[in-house]
Coordinates of C-alpha atoms in Angstrom, one line a residue:
Chain A
M1 CA -6.3 -19.4 13.0
K2 CA -5.4 -16.7 15.5
G3 CA -8.1 -14.0 15.6
L4 CA -10.8 -16.1 14.1
F5 CA -13.0 -16.3 17.1
P6 CA -12.9 -12.6 18.1
I7 CA -13.7 -11.6 14.5
F8 CA -16.5 -14.1 14.4
K9 CA -17.9 -12.9 17.7
R10 CA -17.7 -9.2 16.8
E11 CA -19.4 -9.7 13.5
L12 CA -22.2 -11.8 14.9
L13 CA -22.9 -9.3 17.7
A14 CA -22.9 -6.5 15.1
Y15 CA -25.8 -8.3 13.3
F16 CA -27.9 -8.4 16.4
R17 CA -27.1 -4.7 17.1
S18 CA -28.6 -3.5 13.9
P19 CA -32.3 -3.4 13.2
V20 CA -31.7 -5.1 9.9
A21 CA -31.2 -8.4 11.8
Y22 CA -34.7 -8.3 13.3
V23 CA -36.3 -7.1 10.1
F24 CA -34.5 -10.0 8.3
I25 CA -35.6 -12.6 10.8
I26 CA -39.2 -11.4 10.8
I27 CA -39.4 -11.3 7.0
F28 CA -37.8 -14.7 6.7
L29 CA -40.1 -16.4 9.1
A30 CA -43.2 -14.7 7.7
A31 CA -42.2 -15.4 4.1
N32 CA -41.3 -19.0 5.0
A33 CA -44.7 -19.6 6.6
G34 CA -46.5 -17.6 3.9
C35 CA -45.0 -19.6 1.1
T36 CA -45.6 -22.9 2.7
F37 CA -49.3 -22.4 3.6
M38 CA -50.4 -20.1 0.7
L39 CA -48.2 -20.8 -2.3
G40 CA -47.4 -24.3 -1.4
N41 CA -50.9 -25.4 -0.5
F42 CA -49.6 -27.2 2.5
Y43 CA -53.0 -28.5 3.7
D44 CA -54.0 -29.8 0.3
S45 CA -51.0 -32.0 0.1
N46 CA -52.3 -33.9 3.1
Q47 CA -48.8 -34.8 4.1
A48 CA -47.2 -34.2 7.4
S49 CA -43.9 -33.1 6.0
L50 CA -41.9 -29.9 5.4
E51 CA -41.0 -30.7 1.8
V52 CA -43.2 -27.9 0.5
S53 CA -41.6 -25.5 3.0
F54 CA -38.1 -26.3 1.8
L55 CA -39.2 -26.0 -1.8
F56 CA -39.3 -22.2 -1.5
H57 CA -36.0 -21.8 0.3
P58 CA -33.9 -21.2 -2.9
W59 CA -36.2 -18.4 -3.8
L60 CA -36.4 -16.9 -0.4
Y61 CA -32.6 -17.0 0.0
L62 CA -32.2 -15.3 -3.4
F63 CA -33.2 -11.9 -1.8
L64 CA -32.7 -12.5 1.9
I65 CA -29.2 -13.8 2.0
P66 CA -27.7 -11.0 -0.2
A67 CA -29.3 -8.7 2.3
V68 CA -27.6 -10.4 5.2
G69 CA -24.2 -10.6 3.5
M70 CA -24.0 -7.3 1.5
R71 CA -22.5 -5.4 4.4
L72 CA -19.8 -7.9 5.3
W73 CA -16.9 -6.2 3.4
A74 CA -18.6 -3.2 1.8
E75 CA -19.3 -1.7 5.2
E76 CA -15.7 -2.3 6.3
R77 CA -14.4 -0.5 3.3
R78 CA -16.9 2.4 3.5
S79 CA -16.2 3.1 7.2
G80 CA -12.5 2.5 7.0
T81 CA -12.5 -0.2 9.6
G82 CA -11.2 -2.6 6.9
E83 CA -7.9 -0.8 7.1
L84 CA -7.8 -1.4 10.8
L85 CA -8.8 -5.0 10.5
L86 CA -6.4 -5.8 7.7
T87 CA -3.4 -4.2 9.5
L88 CA -3.9 -6.4 12.5
P89 CA -1.6 -9.4 12.5
V90 CA -4.2 -11.7 11.1
R91 CA -4.3 -13.4 7.8
T92 CA -6.8 -12.1 5.3
S93 CA -8.2 -15.6 4.9
V94 CA -8.9 -15.8 8.7
S95 CA -10.8 -12.5 8.6
V96 CA -12.8 -13.6 5.6
F97 CA -13.7 -16.9 7.2
G98 CA -14.5 -15.4 10.5
K99 CA -16.9 -12.9 9.0
F100 CA -18.5 -15.5 6.8
L101 CA -19.0 -17.8 9.7
A102 CA -20.7 -15.0 11.6
G103 CA -23.2 -14.4 8.8
W104 CA -23.8 -18.1 8.5
A105 CA -24.4 -18.5 12.2
F106 CA -26.9 -15.6 12.0
I107 CA -28.8 -17.5 9.2
A108 CA -28.7 -20.6 11.3
V109 CA -30.5 -18.7 14.1
A110 CA -33.1 -17.6 11.6
L111 CA -33.5 -21.2 10.4
I112 CA -33.8 -22.5 14.0
L113 CA -36.5 -20.0 14.6
T114 CA -38.7 -21.8 12.0
F115 CA -39.1 -24.6 14.7
P116 CA -42.9 -23.9 15.0
M117 CA -43.2 -25.5 11.6
I118 CA -41.7 -28.7 13.0
I119 CA -44.1 -28.6 15.9
T120 CA -47.0 -28.0 13.5
V121 CA -46.3 -31.0 11.4
H122 CA -45.9 -33.1 14.5
Y123 CA -49.2 -31.8 15.8
L124 CA -50.9 -32.6 12.5
G125 CA -49.5 -36.1 11.9
F126 CA -46.6 -38.4 12.2
P127 CA -43.9 -37.0 9.9
D128 CA -40.8 -38.8 8.9
N129 CA -38.1 -36.9 10.7
G130 CA -35.3 -38.0 8.3
P131 CA -36.2 -35.6 5.5
I132 CA -36.9 -32.8 8.0
I133 CA -33.3 -33.1 9.3
T134 CA -31.7 -33.4 5.9
G135 CA -33.9 -30.6 4.6
Y136 CA -32.6 -28.3 7.3
L137 CA -29.0 -29.5 6.7
G138 CA -29.4 -28.9 3.0
S139 CA -31.0 -25.6 3.4
F140 CA -28.2 -24.5 5.8
L141 CA -25.5 -25.6 3.3
M142 CA -27.2 -23.9 0.5
A143 CA -27.5 -20.7 2.6
G144 CA -23.8 -20.9 3.1
A145 CA -23.2 -21.0 -0.7
Y146 CA -25.5 -18.0 -1.2
L147 CA -23.7 -16.2 1.6
A148 CA -20.2 -17.0 0.3
I149 CA -21.2 -15.5 -3.1
T150 CA -22.5 -12.4 -1.3
S151 CA -19.4 -12.1 0.8
F152 CA -17.4 -12.1 -2.4
T153 CA -19.5 -9.4 -4.2
S154 CA -19.4 -7.4 -1.0
A155 CA -15.6 -7.3 -1.2
L156 CA -15.9 -5.9 -4.7
T157 CA -17.4 -2.6 -3.7
K158 CA -17.9 -0.2 -0.9
N159 CA -21.5 0.2 -1.9
Q160 CA -23.9 -2.3 -0.2
V161 CA -26.6 -1.8 -2.9
I162 CA -24.2 -2.8 -5.7
S163 CA -23.1 -5.7 -3.7
F164 CA -26.7 -6.8 -3.2
I165 CA -27.6 -6.5 -6.8
L166 CA -24.6 -8.4 -8.0
S167 CA -25.1 -11.3 -5.7
V168 CA -28.8 -11.5 -6.4
N169 CA -27.9 -11.9 -10.1
I170 CA -25.2 -14.5 -9.6
C171 CA -27.4 -16.5 -7.3
L172 CA -30.4 -16.1 -9.7
I173 CA -28.3 -17.7 -12.4
L174 CA -27.3 -20.5 -10.2
V175 CA -30.9 -21.2 -9.2
L176 CA -32.3 -20.9 -12.7
L177 CA -29.8 -23.3 -14.2
G178 CA -31.5 -26.2 -12.5
W179 CA -35.0 -24.9 -12.9
G180 CA -37.2 -27.4 -14.8
V181 CA -38.7 -24.8 -17.2
L182 CA -35.3 -23.6 -18.3
S183 CA -33.9 -27.2 -18.7
E184 CA -36.7 -28.0 -21.1
I185 CA -35.9 -24.9 -23.2
L186 CA -32.2 -25.8 -23.1
N187 CA -33.1 -29.4 -24.2
T188 CA -34.5 -28.1 -27.4
I189 CA -31.2 -26.3 -28.2
F190 CA -28.5 -28.5 -26.7
P191 CA -28.1 -32.3 -26.4
V192 CA -29.5 -33.7 -23.1
W193 CA -26.1 -34.5 -21.6
L194 CA -25.1 -30.9 -21.9
T195 CA -28.2 -29.7 -20.3
D196 CA -27.6 -32.1 -17.5
V197 CA -24.1 -30.8 -17.1
I198 CA -25.4 -27.3 -16.9
S199 CA -28.0 -28.2 -14.4
Q200 CA -25.3 -29.8 -12.2
F201 CA -24.0 -26.3 -11.5
S202 CA -27.3 -25.3 -10.0
F203 CA -28.4 -24.9 -6.4
T204 CA -31.8 -26.3 -7.2
T205 CA -30.5 -29.5 -8.6
H206 CA -28.4 -30.3 -5.5
F207 CA -30.9 -29.0 -3.0
D208 CA -33.8 -31.0 -4.4
A209 CA -32.2 -34.3 -3.6
I210 CA -31.4 -33.4 0.0
R211 CA -34.8 -31.8 0.5
R212 CA -36.4 -35.2 -0.4
G213 CA -34.3 -36.9 2.2
V214 CA -31.6 -38.3 0.0
V215 CA -28.2 -37.3 1.3
D216 CA -25.7 -37.8 -1.4
L217 CA -22.1 -36.9 -0.6
R218 CA -21.8 -35.2 -4.0
D219 CA -24.5 -32.6 -3.1
I220 CA -22.7 -31.8 0.1
V221 CA -19.4 -31.5 -1.6
Y222 CA -21.0 -29.2 -4.2
F223 CA -22.2 -26.7 -1.6
L224 CA -19.0 -26.9 0.4
S225 CA -16.9 -26.4 -2.7
I226 CA -18.9 -23.3 -3.8
I227 CA -18.4 -21.9 -0.3
I228 CA -14.6 -22.6 -0.3
F229 CA -14.2 -21.4 -3.9
M230 CA -16.1 -18.1 -3.3
L231 CA -14.3 -17.4 0.0
M232 CA -10.9 -18.0 -1.7
T233 CA -12.0 -15.6 -4.5
N234 CA -13.0 -13.2 -1.7
V235 CA -9.5 -13.3 -0.2
V236 CA -8.0 -12.7 -3.7
V237 CA -10.3 -9.7 -4.3
L238 CA -9.4 -8.1 -1.0
E239 CA -5.7 -8.6 -1.6
S240 CA -5.8 -7.3 -5.1
K241 CA -8.0 -4.3 -4.1
K242 CA -5.2 -3.4 -1.8
A243 CA -2.6 -3.7 -4.5
S244 CA -4.3 -1.4 -7.0
Chain B
M1 CA 13.5 0.9 14.3
I2 CA 12.2 1.5 10.7
V3 CA 14.5 1.3 7.7
V4 CA 12.9 2.4 4.4
E5 CA 14.7 1.7 1.1
A6 CA 13.6 3.2 -2.2
L7 CA 10.0 2.6 -1.4
S8 CA 7.6 3.4 -4.3
K9 CA 3.9 3.1 -5.0
Q10 CA 2.1 3.6 -8.2
F11 CA -1.6 3.7 -8.6
G12 CA -2.1 3.1 -12.3
R13 CA -0.1 5.9 -13.9
F14 CA -0.1 8.0 -10.8
Q15 CA 3.2 7.9 -8.9
A16 CA 2.0 8.3 -5.3
V17 CA 5.3 7.6 -3.6
D18 CA 8.6 7.8 -5.5
E19 CA 11.7 6.0 -4.2
I20 CA 11.6 7.3 -0.6
S21 CA 14.3 6.2 1.7
F22 CA 14.8 7.1 5.4
E23 CA 15.4 5.6 8.8
V24 CA 13.8 6.1 12.2
Q25 CA 15.8 5.0 15.2
R26 CA 14.4 3.7 18.5
G27 CA 13.8 6.7 20.8
E28 CA 13.0 9.0 17.9
V29 CA 9.8 10.7 16.8
L30 CA 9.9 11.4 13.1
G31 CA 7.4 13.9 11.8
F32 CA 6.1 13.2 8.4
L33 CA 5.1 16.4 6.7
G34 CA 3.7 17.2 3.3
P35 CA 0.7 18.8 1.5
N36 CA -2.4 16.7 1.0
G37 CA -1.9 14.0 -1.5
A38 CA 1.9 14.1 -1.1
G39 CA 2.0 10.4 -0.2
K40 CA 2.2 10.5 3.6
S41 CA -0.7 8.1 4.2
T42 CA 0.3 5.9 1.3
T43 CA 3.7 5.4 2.8
M44 CA 2.2 4.7 6.2
K45 CA -0.2 2.2 4.6
M46 CA 2.8 0.4 3.0
L47 CA 4.7 0.3 6.3
T48 CA 1.7 -1.3 8.0
C49 CA 1.4 -3.8 5.2
Y50 CA -2.1 -2.6 4.1
L51 CA -0.8 -1.7 0.7
P52 CA 2.0 -3.6 -1.0
P53 CA 4.7 -1.4 -2.5
T54 CA 5.2 -1.3 -6.2
S55 CA 8.9 -1.5 -5.6
G56 CA 11.4 -1.1 -2.8
N57 CA 11.3 -2.5 0.7
A58 CA 11.1 -1.4 4.3
E59 CA 12.1 -3.2 7.5
V60 CA 10.4 -2.8 10.8
N61 CA 12.5 -4.0 13.6
G62 CA 14.3 -6.3 11.1
F63 CA 11.1 -7.7 9.5
S64 CA 10.5 -7.0 5.9
I65 CA 7.1 -5.6 4.8
N66 CA 7.3 -7.6 1.6
S67 CA 8.0 -11.1 3.1
Q68 CA 7.0 -10.9 6.7
P69 CA 3.8 -8.9 6.9
L70 CA 2.4 -10.6 10.0
Q71 CA 5.5 -10.1 12.0
V72 CA 5.7 -6.5 10.9
Q73 CA 2.1 -6.0 12.0
E74 CA 2.9 -7.5 15.4
Q75 CA 5.5 -4.8 15.9
I76 CA 3.3 -1.9 14.9
G77 CA 0.6 0.0 16.6
Y78 CA -1.3 1.9 13.8
L79 CA -3.7 4.8 13.9
P80 CA -5.2 5.1 10.4
E81 CA -6.0 8.6 9.0
S82 CA -9.7 8.7 9.7
A83 CA -9.4 6.9 13.0
P84 CA -11.9 4.2 12.1
S85 CA -13.6 2.0 14.7
Y86 CA -16.6 -0.2 14.9
N87 CA -19.3 2.3 15.7
E88 CA -21.8 -0.1 17.2
M89 CA -19.4 -1.1 20.0
Q90 CA -18.6 0.3 23.3
V91 CA -15.2 1.8 23.8
E92 CA -14.0 -0.8 26.2
E93 CA -15.5 -3.6 24.2
F94 CA -13.8 -2.4 21.0
L95 CA -10.4 -2.2 22.7
T96 CA -11.0 -5.7 24.1
F97 CA -11.8 -6.9 20.6
I98 CA -8.6 -5.5 19.2
G99 CA -6.7 -7.1 22.2
E100 CA -8.3 -10.5 21.5
V101 CA -7.4 -10.4 17.8
R102 CA -3.9 -9.6 18.9
G103 CA -3.9 -12.7 21.0
F104 CA -4.4 -11.5 24.5
S105 CA -6.9 -13.0 26.9
G106 CA -8.1 -13.2 30.5
T107 CA -6.6 -10.9 33.2
E108 CA -3.7 -9.8 30.9
L109 CA -6.2 -8.5 28.4
R110 CA -8.2 -6.7 31.0
R111 CA -5.1 -5.1 32.4
K112 CA -4.0 -4.0 29.0
V113 CA -7.4 -2.5 28.2
G114 CA -7.4 -0.7 31.5
R115 CA -3.9 0.7 30.9
V116 CA -4.7 2.2 27.5
L117 CA -8.0 3.6 28.8
E118 CA -5.9 5.4 31.4
L119 CA -3.2 6.5 28.9
T120 CA -5.8 8.1 26.7
S121 CA -8.0 9.4 29.5
L122 CA -11.0 7.4 28.3
Q123 CA -12.0 5.8 31.6
D124 CA -15.1 7.8 31.9
A125 CA -16.2 6.9 28.4
R126 CA -15.5 3.2 28.5
K127 CA -19.1 2.1 28.5
Q128 CA -20.1 4.6 25.8
I129 CA -21.2 3.5 22.3
I130 CA -18.5 4.8 19.9
D131 CA -21.1 6.1 17.5
T132 CA -22.3 8.5 20.2
L133 CA -18.8 9.9 20.9
S134 CA -17.4 13.2 19.7
K135 CA -14.7 13.4 17.1
G136 CA -12.0 13.9 19.8
F137 CA -13.1 10.8 21.8
R138 CA -13.2 8.7 18.7
Q139 CA -9.8 9.8 17.7
R140 CA -8.5 8.8 21.2
T141 CA -10.4 5.5 21.1
C142 CA -8.5 4.6 17.9
L143 CA -5.3 5.8 19.4
A144 CA -5.9 3.6 22.4
Q145 CA -6.4 0.7 20.1
S146 CA -3.0 1.2 18.6
L147 CA -1.3 1.1 22.0
I148 CA -3.0 -2.0 23.3
H149 CA -0.1 -4.4 22.7
D150 CA 2.5 -1.9 23.9
P151 CA 4.1 -1.9 20.5
P152 CA 7.8 -1.0 19.9
V153 CA 6.8 0.9 16.8
L154 CA 4.0 3.4 16.5
I155 CA 2.7 4.7 13.2
L156 CA 0.2 7.5 13.7
D157 CA -1.5 9.2 10.8
E158 CA -2.6 12.6 12.0
P159 CA -3.0 11.7 15.7
T160 CA -4.2 15.1 16.8
D161 CA -6.7 15.7 14.0
G162 CA -10.0 16.9 15.3
L163 CA -8.8 17.3 18.9
D164 CA -9.3 20.6 20.9
P165 CA -6.2 22.4 22.1
N166 CA -6.2 20.7 25.5
Q167 CA -6.6 17.3 24.0
K168 CA -3.9 18.0 21.4
H169 CA -1.6 18.9 24.3
E170 CA -2.4 15.7 26.1
V171 CA -1.8 13.5 23.0
R172 CA 1.5 15.3 22.3
E173 CA 2.6 14.7 25.9
L174 CA 1.6 11.1 25.6
I175 CA 3.7 10.7 22.4
R176 CA 6.6 12.4 24.0
R177 CA 6.4 10.2 27.1
M178 CA 6.2 7.1 25.0
S179 CA 9.0 8.0 22.6
E180 CA 11.8 7.0 25.0
E181 CA 11.8 3.3 24.3
R182 CA 9.8 3.3 21.0
T183 CA 10.1 4.2 17.3
I184 CA 7.4 6.6 16.4
L185 CA 6.4 8.0 13.0
I186 CA 3.6 10.6 13.0
S187 CA 2.2 12.5 10.1
T188 CA 0.7 15.9 10.6
H189 CA -0.3 19.1 8.9
I190 CA 0.3 21.1 12.0
L191 CA 3.8 22.6 11.8
E192 CA 3.9 23.7 15.5
E193 CA 3.4 20.0 16.3
V194 CA 6.7 19.1 14.6
E195 CA 8.5 21.6 16.9
A196 CA 6.6 20.3 19.9
V197 CA 7.1 16.6 19.6
C198 CA 9.4 15.6 16.7
S199 CA 13.1 14.9 17.0
R200 CA 13.3 15.0 13.3
A201 CA 11.0 15.9 10.4
L202 CA 10.7 14.7 6.9
I203 CA 9.0 16.7 4.2
I204 CA 7.6 15.0 1.1
S205 CA 6.0 16.5 -1.9
E206 CA 4.5 14.7 -4.9
G207 CA 5.8 11.5 -3.5
R208 CA 9.4 12.6 -3.3
L209 CA 11.5 13.4 -0.3
V210 CA 12.3 17.1 -0.3
G211 CA 13.6 17.8 3.1
L212 CA 14.9 15.8 6.1
G213 CA 16.4 17.1 9.4
T214 CA 15.9 18.2 12.9
P215 CA 13.3 20.9 13.3
D216 CA 16.2 23.3 13.9
E217 CA 18.0 22.3 10.8
L218 CA 14.8 22.8 8.8
L219 CA 14.3 26.2 10.4
S220 CA 17.8 27.3 9.5
Q221 CA 16.6 27.2 5.8
S222 CA 14.1 29.8 6.5
I223 CA 14.7 33.4 5.3
Y224 CA 13.4 34.5 8.7
R225 CA 16.3 32.6 10.4
N226 CA 17.9 35.0 12.9
A227 CA 15.8 37.9 11.6
V228 CA 15.3 40.6 14.2
T229 CA 12.1 42.4 14.7
L230 CA 12.6 45.6 16.7
S231 CA 10.7 48.6 17.7
V232 CA 12.5 51.8 18.7
S233 CA 11.6 55.4 19.4
G234 CA 13.7 58.5 19.5
K235 CA 14.8 59.2 16.0
S236 CA 13.2 59.8 12.6
A237 CA 12.3 56.6 10.8
E238 CA 14.1 57.2 7.5
A239 CA 17.4 57.9 9.1
L240 CA 17.3 54.7 11.1
L241 CA 16.4 52.6 8.0
E242 CA 19.3 54.0 6.2
D243 CA 21.7 53.5 9.2
L244 CA 20.6 49.8 9.5
N245 CA 21.0 49.2 5.8
G246 CA 24.5 50.5 6.1
L247 CA 25.5 47.9 8.6
E248 CA 27.8 45.3 7.2
Q249 CA 26.0 42.2 8.4
V250 CA 22.6 43.3 7.4
Y251 CA 21.1 41.9 4.2
S252 CA 17.9 43.9 4.1
V253 CA 15.5 45.9 6.3
E254 CA 11.7 45.7 6.1
R255 CA 9.5 48.4 7.6
L256 CA 6.6 47.0 9.5
E257 CA 3.5 48.7 11.0
D258 CA 4.4 51.1 13.8
M259 CA 3.6 50.2 17.4
P260 CA 0.5 51.8 18.9
S261 CA 2.9 54.0 20.9
G262 CA 4.3 55.4 17.6
A263 CA 7.5 53.5 17.8
L264 CA 9.1 52.6 14.5
T265 CA 9.0 48.8 13.9
V266 CA 11.3 47.1 11.4
R267 CA 12.5 43.6 10.6
V268 CA 16.2 43.2 9.9
F269 CA 17.3 40.3 7.8
P270 CA 20.9 39.3 8.4
K271 CA 23.3 38.2 5.7
D272 CA 23.7 34.4 5.4
R273 CA 21.1 34.0 8.2
E274 CA 23.9 34.5 10.8
S275 CA 23.0 35.8 14.2
I276 CA 23.2 39.6 14.4
S277 CA 21.4 40.3 17.6
S278 CA 24.5 41.4 19.6
E279 CA 25.7 43.7 16.8
L280 CA 22.3 45.3 16.5
E281 CA 22.0 45.8 20.2
Q282 CA 25.4 47.6 20.4
F283 CA 24.5 49.7 17.4
L284 CA 21.2 50.8 18.9
K285 CA 22.8 51.6 22.2
K286 CA 25.4 53.7 20.5
K287 CA 22.7 55.6 18.7
K288 CA 21.0 56.1 22.1
M289 CA 17.7 54.6 20.9
V290 CA 15.0 53.4 23.3
I291 CA 14.3 49.8 22.5
E292 CA 10.6 48.9 23.0
Q293 CA 10.7 45.5 21.4
F294 CA 13.5 43.2 20.3
F295 CA 12.7 39.8 19.0
V296 CA 15.0 37.3 17.3
E297 CA 13.2 34.7 15.1
R298 CA 14.4 31.1 14.9
G299 CA 12.9 30.7 11.4
R300 CA 9.5 29.8 10.2
L301 CA 8.6 26.2 9.4
D302 CA 5.6 27.2 7.3
E303 CA 7.8 29.2 5.0
V304 CA 10.4 26.4 4.7
F305 CA 7.5 24.0 4.1
R306 CA 6.1 26.2 1.3
N307 CA 9.4 26.6 -0.4
L308 CA 10.2 22.9 -0.3
T309 CA 6.8 21.7 -1.4
L310 CA 5.8 24.3 -4.0
G311 CA 9.1 23.9 -5.9
N312 CA 11.3 26.8 -6.8

């Protein structure tokens, strides 16, 4: 794993040196609060919990995480630094993982900055901290899956916009597959077991359980396996791009 | 030491590099010449394991680019063509990053960064953000990056591109100084650079090797080899041209523009590119001519380059 930490560190610092980072954090925090209080009718629910807040994370991530990850490889290819990085004596997988971890850590910072929400619910009542902790854990894992997909699409092109659009679309499919409305439509066409299988591929399905405080190993394995699979594909794409 | 054996690279149907073979010994600076798109950069990218070859192999200090890429990359310091670097970083920070990735830390790392800053005269710019630097400084920053681990093999793709004449001179001096205990491969468009720093040069065109030799060997292929340009006064022009043409060793005589003083100026091409300077001198003395200029050419690399790369 030689080179992992310096690559991680450089990438993370690069985030905080671009204005995009601050724009992202501000938009994320504002949208998170906005969705919770306005769309989610937080006060009407009369519950001191963050369940409503987490409800919107799959939708927020749909646009925000591709924006965080789109530069990971596209920018390296555009500026030529990819050639520099990939001719250093470091395995491609280490570079991919290091850059991914940096993006993930950046998202973790944004998530941590939502702490006023925790303070708010504690001020308003006596929330059960279990679902709050699992909600954050699940949200973080899910963010990793979004980011791994974006890292992969970013390796496909030197154009960040194309990378963004591709990953939004892939993630949208993965969100929609578990969306109740779509499942009902699918139920009219396919047998129920098939619809269930399809919805098992969705972010929403696996995140919903964790969001409610139920930590099932299968849900964690789902997100981790998406991350690992997408990062491996990412490595393959980088190596084959070099070959052609 | 670099040994290249029948290295080829194909992009789709396009043959970028076609079975190139050559060797570079330790202590040697090999100049890589060729028109744009001839395959210079592609070859360098294969040697640094950025691009895998379609066929063939190369060994860098005994490590194969096909089976031991990480070991090969340890041996090499590489300056890519566009001299890329992370623009948001400071010079020193960037060099530290490269050093860390290469596995150095602590005082050793600081010492190495300090050394390359000094080698490339970047000490005054070390706290500057790379994005704010001029082209020449960026070029040197990327060059510094390639030297950080004191590599036994250096592969530099157009190292003096974008530098002013003083900086070019400095970089060439640096390359020459480092060449003693290293194997260096540089690509360039600048033919004078080949004569200035390279112990041997290799010319490729359309992916194929078309010329290989010391600069002097390449120059000896020039039609200007040993040609003499001379300006004389004292006799009518036509008679002199005739007399010179009559000499046994002379292949042809070309009349050039007269000197401002009115002296006749001609260029005399010898037969078989043999030296004729002493014969000419004796001849002119015998004819009691006043020599205002007498200049023997070594040959012209640009003409050899054109001949080799444009085909016959």
